[in-house]
Short mmCIF file of C-alpha atoms and ligand atoms in Angstrom, two decimals:
data_model
loop_
_atom_site.label_atom_id
_atom_site.label_comp_id
_atom_site.label_asym_id
_atom_site.label_seq_id
_atom_site.Cartn_x
_atom_site.Cartn_y
_atom_site.Cartn_z
CA UNK A 16 22.46 -0.10 -16.77
CA UNK A 17 21.93 -3.89 -17.31
CA UNK A 18 21.45 -4.74 -13.69
CA UNK A 19 20.38 -2.43 -10.92
CA UNK A 20 20.63 -3.16 -7.12
CA UNK A 21 17.45 -2.48 -5.09
CA UNK A 22 17.88 -1.41 -1.49
CA UNK A 23 14.82 -1.21 0.63
CA UNK A 24 14.61 1.03 3.66
CA UNK A 25 10.93 0.76 4.54
CA UNK A 26 11.84 -0.72 7.89
CA UNK A 27 14.11 2.14 8.78
CA UNK A 28 13.37 5.42 6.76
CA UNK A 29 9.86 4.26 6.11
CA UNK A 30 9.24 3.72 9.82
CA UNK A 31 9.80 7.55 10.20
CA UNK A 32 6.40 8.06 8.39
CA UNK A 33 3.81 9.92 10.46
CA UNK A 34 1.21 7.37 11.48
CA UNK A 35 3.45 4.32 11.11
CA UNK A 36 4.65 2.35 14.03
CA UNK A 37 6.01 -1.12 13.41
CA UNK A 38 6.28 -3.82 16.09
CA UNK A 39 9.24 -6.15 15.81
CA UNK A 40 6.77 -8.83 14.49
CA UNK A 41 5.55 -6.35 11.80
CA UNK A 42 9.11 -5.81 10.69
CA UNK A 43 9.87 -9.43 10.41
CA UNK A 44 6.74 -10.07 8.31
CA UNK A 45 7.58 -7.23 6.03
CA UNK A 46 11.24 -8.41 5.72
CA UNK A 47 10.17 -11.82 4.48
CA UNK A 48 7.76 -10.33 2.03
CA UNK A 49 10.60 -8.14 0.60
CA UNK A 50 12.81 -11.10 0.26
CA UNK A 51 10.07 -13.01 -1.67
CA UNK A 52 9.93 -10.04 -4.01
CA UNK A 53 13.71 -10.31 -4.55
CA UNK A 54 14.84 -7.10 -2.98
CA UNK A 55 18.72 -7.37 -2.96
CA UNK A 56 19.24 -5.32 0.28
CA UNK A 57 16.79 -4.88 3.26
CA UNK A 58 17.76 -2.25 5.75
CA UNK A 59 16.43 -3.47 9.01
CA UNK A 60 16.90 -0.46 11.32
CA UNK A 61 19.35 1.46 13.43
CA UNK A 62 20.64 -0.79 16.11
CA UNK A 63 22.05 1.01 19.12
CA UNK A 64 19.69 3.97 18.50
CA UNK A 65 16.56 1.82 18.98
CA UNK A 66 16.32 -1.28 21.28
CA UNK A 67 13.45 -2.53 19.16
CA UNK A 68 15.73 -2.59 16.14
CA UNK A 69 18.36 -4.67 18.01
CA UNK A 70 15.68 -7.17 18.89
CA UNK A 71 14.61 -7.24 15.12
CA UNK A 72 18.20 -8.16 14.06
CA UNK A 73 18.47 -10.87 16.62
CA UNK A 74 15.22 -12.44 15.46
CA UNK A 75 15.71 -11.83 11.76
CA UNK A 76 18.65 -14.31 11.84
CA UNK A 77 16.06 -17.14 11.92
CA UNK A 78 14.32 -15.88 8.67
CA UNK A 79 14.87 -17.47 5.32
CA UNK A 80 15.63 -14.55 3.13
CA UNK A 81 16.71 -16.34 -0.10
CA UNK A 82 19.14 -14.04 -1.83
CA UNK A 83 18.37 -10.89 0.15
CA UNK A 84 20.91 -9.28 2.42
CA UNK A 85 20.04 -7.67 5.70
CA UNK A 86 21.76 -4.38 6.41
CA UNK A 87 22.21 -2.40 9.66
CA UNK A 88 22.19 1.38 9.46
CA UNK A 89 23.96 3.95 11.60
CA UNK A 90 26.01 7.10 11.65
CA UNK A 91 29.74 7.75 11.48
CA UNK A 92 31.60 7.99 14.88
CA UNK A 93 31.19 11.10 17.04
CA UNK A 94 33.55 14.07 16.52
CA UNK A 95 36.84 13.81 18.27
CA UNK A 96 36.28 10.25 19.47
CA UNK A 97 37.85 6.95 18.65
CA UNK A 98 36.02 4.66 16.23
CA UNK A 99 36.91 1.67 18.28
CA UNK A 100 35.28 3.17 21.48
CA UNK A 101 32.20 4.61 19.59
CA UNK A 102 28.88 3.31 20.79
CA UNK A 103 27.01 3.77 17.53
CA UNK A 104 29.67 1.77 15.63
CA UNK A 105 29.62 -0.98 18.39
CA UNK A 106 25.78 -1.21 18.00
CA UNK A 107 26.31 -1.72 14.29
CA UNK A 108 28.70 -4.58 14.92
CA UNK A 109 26.40 -6.12 17.42
CA UNK A 110 23.66 -6.34 14.91
CA UNK A 111 25.81 -8.98 13.31
CA UNK A 112 25.06 -8.38 9.66
CA UNK A 113 27.69 -8.58 6.91
CA UNK A 114 26.42 -5.39 5.28
CA UNK A 115 26.46 -2.07 7.13
CA UNK A 116 25.39 1.38 5.83
CA UNK A 117 26.64 4.48 7.60
CA UNK A 118 25.66 7.97 6.88
CA UNK A 119 27.95 10.94 7.17
CA UNK A 120 27.62 14.67 6.45
CA UNK A 121 28.55 16.03 3.02
CA UNK A 122 27.06 19.55 3.32
CA UNK A 123 29.44 21.92 4.98
CA UNK A 124 26.50 23.69 6.51
CA UNK A 125 25.60 20.62 8.56
CA UNK A 126 29.18 20.12 9.62
CA UNK A 127 29.36 23.63 11.02
CA UNK A 128 25.80 24.21 12.32
CA UNK A 129 24.86 20.73 13.43
CA UNK A 130 27.92 18.73 14.22
CA UNK A 131 29.73 21.85 15.31
CA UNK A 132 33.02 20.43 14.35
CA UNK A 133 35.64 21.25 11.64
CA UNK A 134 35.36 20.29 8.00
CA UNK A 135 38.67 18.40 8.40
CA UNK A 136 37.39 16.40 11.33
CA UNK A 137 34.21 15.48 9.54
CA UNK A 138 36.36 13.89 6.69
CA UNK A 139 38.35 11.91 9.36
CA UNK A 140 35.01 10.76 10.96
CA UNK A 141 33.90 9.30 7.70
CA UNK A 142 37.31 7.66 6.96
CA UNK A 143 37.94 6.15 10.39
CA UNK A 144 34.40 4.76 10.78
CA UNK A 145 34.59 3.00 7.39
CA UNK A 146 38.01 1.65 7.96
CA UNK A 147 37.08 0.38 11.58
CA UNK A 148 34.02 -1.41 10.34
CA UNK A 149 36.01 -2.92 7.38
CA UNK A 150 38.61 -4.11 9.76
CA UNK A 151 35.97 -6.15 11.37
CA UNK A 152 35.20 -7.81 8.16
CA UNK A 153 32.03 -5.90 7.14
CA UNK A 154 31.05 -4.58 3.72
CA UNK A 155 30.22 -0.91 4.12
CA UNK A 156 27.96 1.34 2.18
CA UNK A 157 28.39 5.13 2.61
CA UNK A 158 25.20 7.29 2.56
CA UNK A 159 26.36 10.87 1.73
CA UNK A 160 23.62 12.74 3.53
CA UNK A 161 22.45 16.04 1.93
CA UNK A 162 24.97 15.40 -0.88
CA UNK A 163 23.04 17.32 -3.60
CA UNK A 164 22.36 20.46 -1.32
CA UNK A 165 26.09 20.28 -0.28
CA UNK A 166 27.32 20.02 -3.83
CA UNK A 167 25.18 22.98 -4.88
CA UNK A 168 26.89 25.18 -2.20
CA UNK A 169 30.29 23.82 -1.95
CA UNK A 170 31.10 21.21 -4.52
CA UNK A 171 34.67 20.69 -3.70
CA UNK A 172 33.94 19.96 -0.10
CA UNK A 173 31.03 17.68 -0.97
CA UNK A 174 33.40 15.76 -3.34
CA UNK A 175 35.98 15.47 -0.58
CA UNK A 176 33.57 13.63 1.67
CA UNK A 177 32.99 11.07 -1.05
CA UNK A 178 36.65 10.68 -1.71
CA UNK A 179 37.25 10.10 1.99
CA UNK A 180 34.65 7.32 1.89
CA UNK A 181 35.95 5.85 -1.34
CA UNK A 182 39.57 5.79 -0.16
CA UNK A 183 38.55 4.15 3.17
CA UNK A 184 37.04 1.30 1.13
CA UNK A 185 33.25 1.93 0.93
CA UNK A 186 31.68 -0.48 -1.50
CA UNK A 187 28.95 1.86 -2.53
CA UNK A 188 28.66 5.58 -2.23
CA UNK A 189 24.98 6.54 -2.11
CA UNK A 190 24.12 10.25 -3.06
CA UNK A 191 21.27 11.41 -0.88
CA UNK A 192 18.75 14.20 -1.73
CA UNK A 193 17.86 14.18 1.92
CA UNK A 194 15.63 17.31 1.74
CA UNK A 195 13.95 16.13 -1.48
CA UNK A 196 14.23 19.51 -3.00
CA UNK A 197 16.54 18.99 -6.06
CA UNK A 198 15.08 19.08 -9.47
CA UNK A 199 15.49 16.12 -11.87
CA UNK A 200 17.74 17.66 -14.49
CA UNK A 201 20.13 18.86 -11.65
CA UNK A 202 20.25 15.36 -10.23
CA UNK A 203 21.42 14.00 -13.54
CA UNK A 204 24.02 16.72 -14.20
CA UNK A 205 25.49 16.37 -10.71
CA UNK A 206 25.83 12.56 -10.93
CA UNK A 207 27.59 12.89 -14.29
CA UNK A 208 30.04 15.28 -12.71
CA UNK A 209 30.66 13.00 -9.68
CA UNK A 210 31.30 9.92 -11.89
CA UNK A 211 34.27 11.77 -13.36
CA UNK A 212 35.81 11.98 -9.95
CA UNK A 213 34.69 8.87 -8.07
CA UNK A 214 35.30 5.30 -9.15
CA UNK A 215 33.27 3.55 -6.44
CA UNK A 216 29.84 2.40 -7.76
CA UNK A 217 27.18 4.95 -6.93
CA UNK A 218 23.74 4.84 -5.48
CA UNK A 219 20.83 7.18 -5.15
CA UNK A 220 18.54 7.90 -2.08
CA UNK A 221 15.89 10.41 -2.94
CA UNK A 222 13.22 12.00 -0.88
CA UNK A 223 9.84 13.25 -2.28
CA UNK A 224 9.49 16.72 -0.93
CA UNK A 225 9.10 18.17 -4.45
CA UNK A 226 7.10 15.22 -5.72
CA UNK A 227 10.15 14.03 -7.84
CA UNK A 228 11.57 11.26 -5.90
CA UNK A 229 10.73 8.51 -8.38
CA UNK A 230 11.74 10.64 -11.39
CA UNK A 231 14.98 11.58 -9.62
CA UNK A 232 15.83 7.99 -8.89
CA UNK A 233 15.13 6.97 -12.53
CA UNK A 234 17.29 9.87 -13.78
CA UNK A 235 20.07 8.79 -11.37
CA UNK A 236 20.08 5.29 -12.91
CA UNK A 237 20.25 6.87 -16.41
CA UNK A 238 23.14 8.96 -15.22
CA UNK A 239 25.03 5.82 -14.06
CA UNK A 240 23.93 4.97 -10.47
CA UNK A 241 23.66 1.18 -10.14
CA UNK A 242 22.00 1.15 -6.67
CA UNK A 243 18.60 2.57 -5.80
CA UNK A 244 17.23 3.10 -2.33
CA UNK A 245 13.61 3.65 -1.47
CA UNK A 246 10.58 2.42 0.49
CA UNK A 247 7.51 0.40 -0.43
CA UNK A 248 4.60 2.88 -1.27
CA UNK A 249 7.07 5.85 -0.69
CA UNK A 250 6.61 5.78 3.09
CA UNK A 251 9.06 8.09 4.98
CA UNK A 252 9.29 11.23 6.84
CA UNK A 253 7.51 14.37 5.64
CA UNK A 254 6.43 13.61 2.06
CA UNK A 255 8.26 10.34 2.07
CA UNK A 256 11.02 8.46 0.20
CA UNK A 257 11.26 7.44 -3.37
CA UNK A 258 8.50 4.90 -3.91
CA UNK A 259 10.35 1.66 -4.81
CA UNK A 260 7.03 0.10 -6.20
CA UNK A 261 6.87 2.69 -9.00
CA UNK A 262 10.61 2.59 -9.48
CA UNK A 263 10.73 -1.18 -9.89
CA UNK A 264 7.74 -1.11 -12.35
CA UNK A 265 9.30 1.70 -14.39
CA UNK A 266 12.83 0.10 -14.47
CA UNK A 267 11.41 -3.19 -15.66
CA UNK A 268 8.65 -2.00 -17.95
CA UNK A 269 9.85 1.29 -19.37
CA UNK A 270 13.73 0.84 -19.43
CA UNK A 271 14.00 -2.91 -19.55
CA UNK A 272 16.39 -2.93 -16.62
CA UNK A 273 16.83 -6.10 -14.71
CA UNK A 274 16.10 -5.68 -10.98
CA UNK A 275 13.55 -8.27 -9.99
CA UNK A 276 12.28 -11.29 -11.97
CA UNK A 277 9.29 -10.95 -14.41
CA UNK A 278 7.52 -13.38 -12.04
CA UNK A 279 8.20 -11.39 -8.99
CA UNK A 280 6.91 -8.25 -10.76
CA UNK A 281 3.50 -9.86 -10.92
CA UNK A 282 3.63 -9.89 -7.01
CA UNK A 283 4.20 -6.17 -6.96
CA UNK A 284 0.49 -5.16 -6.34
CA UNK A 285 0.18 -7.75 -3.60
CA UNK A 286 3.43 -6.60 -1.84
CA UNK A 287 2.32 -2.94 -1.95
CA UNK A 288 -1.11 -3.84 -0.39
CA UNK A 289 0.50 -6.23 2.14
CA UNK A 290 3.00 -3.61 3.39
CA UNK A 291 0.09 -0.92 3.50
CA UNK A 292 -1.98 -3.31 5.47
CA UNK A 293 0.79 -4.01 8.03
CA UNK A 294 1.55 -0.35 8.17
CA UNK A 295 -2.05 0.39 8.90
CA UNK A 296 -2.08 2.85 6.02
CA UNK A 297 -4.74 2.90 3.22
CA UNK A 298 -3.10 2.35 -0.16
CA UNK A 299 -4.15 5.32 -2.27
CA UNK A 300 -6.60 4.32 -4.99
CA UNK A 301 -4.63 6.49 -7.42
CA UNK A 302 -1.11 5.05 -6.65
CA UNK A 303 0.61 4.31 -9.97
CA UNK A 304 0.69 0.65 -11.10
CA UNK A 305 -0.85 -0.87 -7.97
CA UNK A 306 -3.61 1.38 -6.85
CA UNK A 307 -7.20 0.15 -7.05
CA UNK A 308 -8.05 2.82 -9.63
CA UNK A 309 -4.72 2.47 -11.66
CA UNK A 310 -6.48 0.72 -14.34
CA UNK A 311 -10.09 1.60 -13.62
CA UNK A 312 -12.06 3.23 -16.32
CA UNK A 313 -15.19 5.23 -15.81
CA UNK A 314 -16.02 7.48 -18.71
CA UNK A 315 -18.27 5.80 -21.23
CA UNK A 316 -16.12 6.70 -24.33
CA UNK A 317 -13.02 5.50 -22.60
CA UNK A 318 -14.72 2.14 -21.72
CA UNK A 319 -15.88 1.82 -25.24
CA UNK A 320 -12.42 2.28 -26.56
CA UNK A 321 -10.77 -0.02 -23.86
CA UNK A 322 -13.15 -2.79 -24.87
CA UNK A 323 -11.93 -2.35 -28.46
CA UNK A 324 -8.23 -2.13 -27.53
CA UNK A 325 -6.89 -1.70 -24.01
CA UNK A 326 -3.91 0.23 -25.36
CA UNK A 327 -6.14 3.20 -25.97
CA UNK A 328 -6.17 4.25 -22.35
CA UNK A 329 -3.60 2.13 -20.53
CA UNK A 330 0.06 2.86 -20.57
CA UNK A 331 0.98 -0.80 -19.66
CA UNK A 332 -0.67 -4.15 -19.20
CA UNK A 333 -2.09 -4.30 -15.54
CA UNK A 334 -1.31 -7.99 -15.24
CA UNK A 335 2.42 -7.54 -15.53
CA UNK A 336 2.38 -5.77 -12.12
CA UNK A 337 -0.40 -8.07 -10.68
CA UNK A 338 -3.15 -5.48 -10.86
CA UNK A 339 -6.23 -5.76 -13.00
CA UNK A 340 -8.53 -3.65 -15.11
CA UNK A 341 -11.80 -2.44 -13.74
CA UNK A 342 -14.64 -1.13 -15.67
CA UNK A 343 -16.59 1.23 -13.33
CA UNK A 344 -20.34 1.18 -13.64
CA UNK A 345 -21.85 4.57 -13.11
CA UNK A 346 -24.24 7.07 -14.71
CA UNK A 347 -21.34 8.17 -16.85
CA UNK A 348 -20.98 4.80 -18.62
CA UNK A 349 -23.20 3.33 -21.23
CA UNK A 350 -24.56 0.02 -22.24
CA UNK A 351 -21.36 -1.47 -23.36
CA UNK A 352 -20.18 -1.55 -19.66
CA UNK A 353 -23.29 -3.40 -18.57
CA UNK A 354 -22.87 -5.85 -21.38
CA UNK A 355 -19.23 -6.51 -20.33
CA UNK A 356 -20.10 -6.63 -16.71
CA UNK A 357 -22.84 -9.15 -17.36
CA UNK A 358 -20.39 -11.17 -19.42
CA UNK A 359 -17.97 -11.17 -16.43
CA UNK A 360 -20.69 -12.55 -14.35
CA UNK A 361 -21.48 -15.32 -16.92
CA UNK A 362 -24.82 -13.76 -17.77
CA UNK A 363 -25.63 -13.52 -21.31
CA UNK A 364 -27.40 -10.38 -22.14
CA UNK A 365 -26.51 -10.93 -25.76
CA UNK A 366 -28.15 -8.36 -27.95
CA UNK A 367 -31.08 -8.30 -25.67
CA UNK A 368 -31.30 -4.52 -25.39
CA UNK A 369 -34.51 -4.44 -23.32
CA UNK A 370 -32.78 -6.18 -20.35
CA UNK A 371 -29.69 -4.05 -20.41
CA UNK A 372 -31.63 -0.90 -20.80
CA UNK A 373 -33.71 -1.86 -17.73
CA UNK A 374 -30.52 -2.48 -15.85
CA UNK A 375 -29.14 0.91 -16.91
CA UNK A 376 -32.20 2.69 -15.93
CA UNK A 377 -32.34 1.05 -12.55
CA UNK A 378 -28.67 1.89 -11.96
CA UNK A 379 -29.16 5.48 -13.02
CA UNK A 380 -32.11 5.81 -10.61
CA UNK A 381 -30.10 4.34 -7.74
CA UNK A 382 -26.96 6.51 -8.49
CA UNK A 383 -29.27 9.47 -8.35
CA UNK A 384 -30.43 8.42 -4.91
CA UNK A 385 -26.71 8.23 -3.79
CA UNK A 386 -25.69 4.74 -4.43
CA UNK A 387 -22.22 4.37 -5.71
CA UNK A 388 -21.45 0.96 -7.26
CA UNK A 389 -17.83 1.53 -8.25
CA UNK A 390 -17.08 0.81 -4.52
CA UNK A 391 -19.56 -2.01 -4.03
CA UNK A 392 -19.17 -4.54 -6.81
CA UNK A 393 -20.88 -7.26 -4.77
CA UNK A 394 -24.08 -5.26 -4.49
CA UNK A 395 -23.90 -4.55 -8.20
CA UNK A 396 -23.76 -8.13 -9.06
CA UNK A 397 -26.75 -8.76 -6.81
CA UNK A 398 -28.65 -5.93 -8.44
CA UNK A 399 -28.07 -7.15 -12.00
CA UNK A 400 -28.96 -10.64 -11.12
CA UNK A 401 -32.12 -9.44 -9.25
CA UNK A 402 -33.21 -7.50 -12.40
CA UNK A 403 -32.57 -10.47 -14.57
CA UNK A 404 -34.36 -12.76 -12.07
CA UNK A 405 -31.31 -14.97 -11.97
CA UNK A 406 -31.28 -15.02 -8.29
CA UNK A 407 -33.73 -15.69 -5.49
CA UNK A 408 -33.16 -14.19 -2.11
CA UNK A 409 -32.00 -16.67 0.53
CA UNK A 410 -34.22 -15.23 3.28
CA UNK A 411 -37.09 -12.75 3.73
CA UNK A 412 -37.24 -10.20 6.48
CA UNK A 413 -40.50 -10.07 8.48
CA UNK A 414 -39.33 -7.28 10.79
CA UNK A 415 -36.46 -6.20 13.07
CA UNK A 416 -36.19 -3.86 16.01
CA UNK A 417 -33.20 -2.18 17.49
CA UNK A 418 -33.08 -0.79 21.02
CA UNK A 419 -30.31 1.50 22.21
CA UNK A 420 -30.20 2.33 25.88
CA UNK A 421 -28.08 4.72 27.86
CA UNK A 422 -27.89 4.16 31.55
CA UNK A 423 -27.20 6.68 34.33
CA UNK A 424 -23.79 5.02 34.88
CA UNK A 425 -22.84 6.13 31.23
CA UNK A 426 -23.08 2.47 29.93
CA UNK A 427 -24.61 2.11 26.46
CA UNK A 428 -26.20 -1.10 25.40
CA UNK A 429 -27.71 -2.09 22.00
CA UNK A 430 -30.01 -5.05 21.32
CA UNK A 431 -31.51 -6.15 18.10
CA UNK A 432 -34.42 -8.63 17.54
CA UNK A 433 -35.13 -9.94 14.14
CA UNK A 434 -37.88 -12.01 12.57
CA UNK A 435 -37.20 -13.67 9.25
CA UNK A 436 -38.31 -16.46 7.00
CA UNK A 437 -36.19 -19.07 5.20
CA UNK A 438 -38.63 -20.91 2.92
CA UNK A 439 -41.66 -21.45 5.03
CA UNK A 440 -39.81 -21.62 8.30
CA UNK A 441 -40.01 -18.58 10.69
CA UNK A 442 -37.02 -17.62 12.85
CA UNK A 443 -37.07 -15.17 15.69
CA UNK A 444 -33.88 -14.22 17.49
CA UNK A 445 -32.33 -11.47 19.59
CA UNK A 446 -28.79 -10.40 20.03
CA UNK A 447 -26.75 -7.84 21.90
CA UNK A 448 -23.84 -5.94 20.26
CA UNK A 449 -21.30 -3.16 20.47
CA UNK A 450 -23.54 -0.59 18.98
CA UNK A 451 -26.87 -1.06 16.93
CA UNK A 452 -25.26 -2.18 13.65
CA UNK A 453 -23.17 -4.81 15.37
CA UNK A 454 -26.28 -6.07 17.23
CA UNK A 455 -28.24 -6.17 14.03
CA UNK A 456 -25.45 -8.03 12.31
CA UNK A 457 -25.07 -10.61 14.96
CA UNK A 458 -28.92 -11.14 15.30
CA UNK A 459 -29.16 -11.65 11.51
CA UNK A 460 -26.36 -14.26 11.54
CA UNK A 461 -27.82 -16.04 14.52
CA UNK A 462 -31.15 -16.27 12.85
CA UNK A 463 -29.64 -17.74 9.66
CA UNK A 464 -26.93 -19.96 11.11
CA UNK A 465 -28.88 -23.21 11.32
CA UNK A 466 -29.87 -22.84 7.67
CA UNK A 467 -26.54 -21.64 6.40
CA UNK A 468 -23.65 -22.80 8.60
CA UNK A 469 -21.13 -21.37 6.14
CA UNK A 470 -21.98 -17.93 7.31
CA UNK A 471 -19.69 -18.58 10.29
CA UNK A 472 -16.62 -18.31 7.99
CA UNK A 473 -17.61 -14.75 7.08
CA UNK A 474 -16.84 -11.58 9.09
CA UNK A 475 -17.20 -7.84 8.60
CA UNK A 476 -13.79 -6.17 8.10
CA UNK A 477 -14.65 -2.48 7.33
CA UNK A 478 -17.58 -0.19 7.76
CA UNK A 479 -17.69 3.29 6.29
CA UNK A 480 -20.35 5.93 6.57
CA UNK A 481 -20.49 9.07 4.48
CA UNK A 482 -23.03 11.98 4.67
CA UNK A 483 -24.37 12.63 1.29
CA UNK A 484 -26.05 16.06 1.67
CA UNK A 485 -24.46 17.76 4.52
CA UNK A 486 -26.66 20.80 4.50
CA UNK A 487 -29.65 18.68 5.68
CA UNK A 488 -27.89 18.18 8.99
CA UNK A 489 -29.01 15.21 11.08
CA UNK A 490 -31.73 14.49 8.52
CA UNK A 491 -29.11 13.96 5.79
CA UNK A 492 -28.94 10.89 3.68
CA UNK A 493 -26.03 8.53 4.49
CA UNK A 494 -24.17 6.05 2.32
CA UNK A 495 -22.93 2.95 4.19
CA UNK A 496 -20.25 0.72 2.69
CA UNK A 497 -19.37 -2.60 4.31
CA UNK A 498 -16.44 -4.85 3.49
CA UNK A 499 -16.83 -8.53 4.30
CA UNK A 500 -14.39 -11.36 4.10
CA UNK A 501 -14.20 -15.13 4.23
CA UNK A 502 -11.37 -17.52 3.69
CA UNK A 503 -10.94 -16.77 0.03
CA UNK A 504 -12.53 -13.42 -0.87
CA UNK A 505 -13.38 -9.97 0.29
CA UNK A 506 -16.34 -7.88 -1.03
CA UNK A 507 -18.11 -4.55 -0.65
CA UNK A 508 -21.70 -3.88 -0.36
CA UNK A 509 -23.74 -0.65 -0.10
CA UNK A 510 -26.81 0.87 1.46
CA UNK A 511 -28.31 4.37 1.23
CA UNK A 512 -30.88 5.98 3.35
CA UNK A 513 -31.75 8.91 5.64
CA UNK A 514 -31.67 6.38 8.45
CA UNK A 515 -28.26 5.01 9.19
CA UNK A 516 -29.69 1.67 10.58
CA UNK A 517 -31.67 1.19 7.35
CA UNK A 518 -28.59 1.99 5.19
CA UNK A 519 -26.46 -0.44 7.31
CA UNK A 520 -29.22 -3.07 7.12
CA UNK A 521 -29.23 -2.90 3.23
CA UNK A 522 -25.48 -3.31 3.05
CA UNK A 523 -25.60 -6.13 5.63
CA UNK A 524 -28.26 -8.04 3.78
CA UNK A 525 -26.32 -7.79 0.55
CA UNK A 526 -23.11 -8.90 2.19
CA UNK A 527 -24.76 -11.97 3.48
CA UNK A 528 -26.70 -12.73 0.34
CA UNK A 529 -23.52 -12.34 -1.74
CA UNK A 530 -21.70 -14.90 0.52
CA UNK A 531 -24.55 -17.32 0.11
CA UNK A 532 -24.89 -16.81 -3.67
CA UNK A 533 -21.05 -17.23 -4.04
CA UNK A 534 -20.96 -20.47 -2.04
CA UNK A 535 -24.03 -21.87 -3.82
CA UNK A 536 -22.13 -21.54 -7.13
CA UNK A 537 -19.40 -23.79 -5.83
CA UNK A 538 -21.66 -26.64 -4.93
ZN1 ZN B 5 16.29 9.23 4.00
#
């Protein structure tokens, strides 16, 4: 158990996730990122079954993948056909990778009901296919599909399929819990039994249908598997594959098993977020190790304890996986959080209880109105600095007006006009936009541009609206969260009102003020 091989199948099994559709370009970018992390094997796709995957393998040749090896994936030959004439196997060879993984059936039910062939022929299909690919100079891994389910129902046949693969020269035999329904203790026992029969190094490929894929993969390693397959963030069909991000962190930090370097481990959070972004999936806040909330503390007593010793409420050091601790400001938390937050912002509240009490009272009042500063740390910073009079607004609004018009043709237009003052100078501008908030945003920037040219570096990247008291219907209060970004940072700001334009305006103003404040500190 000194060194474990990691095998990523985000680009093949992960791409089966509902809601994920990778372009060839997406796949190439993810592939490079996985290589940076030090993934030993990267399964690129199923050439032959999918023209996009063939084009990926052609283009991937130009990538610099350090020590990572690309793997092509496919099935065994068809029943009663010749391996040398089989289209799937030909597609695999055309992908031109040194490593090939083929999957074959190890559950007799599938042989009879799905392949509709004999148990004997299935063994030949496994053997022929591996021998054929090996005769072409390739290293072959064998994925024993549905192995655990097959073993539970007919262990002697399931073992025969492994023996066929082993004697044909497969370099790894990967035991798959394809339906994801096997319990952890059973995975462990079965692998121990298999090891008595099979000399070829074993791997595990677990699915998460029972919520146990990570635990099953770890148990497999403890039972003697040296090769672990999974996907970044656990993407995959149905409930997904085993999440390699959690597996890597657990192997490294809990079992002291070598799989990627300590330095690469610190990239884990970034890699998880990168792959989520490219996949157009939101990374769950509560994802272990790398989620935004994985080391976020909210309850006042927890925060109190964390400040004394982080070990009190953290199972590991967030920095080891490239994440960081967050202390959430909310009505649940007390003064110690405010003091810590102020320290983070280089503001010395010291033992000045009056000021921190004032901030706390203000926060509690705003939270009561529906503000939520956990998700809008930029607005929180501005709030604290405003209360402490450490910050002067960069502009003052005189007034704005937004006109929305719907024409008979169905065309909708939005126009915003804005009057504001920077110092003594009055600026008056108008702008069109895709919708009222966009019009207001562009009018605001247009008005400020000549005073603050650096605003051109900044753009809005996300806009979220949430209705707070749904029972009030269209008169309900809404909370608007806006994410903005420039070359180096991204930040969230908040606004709350019964009027969506007003709520958006508050968040827009904070986003611009935050950018200006941030840049003024650099000068
Ligand atoms: Zn799978």
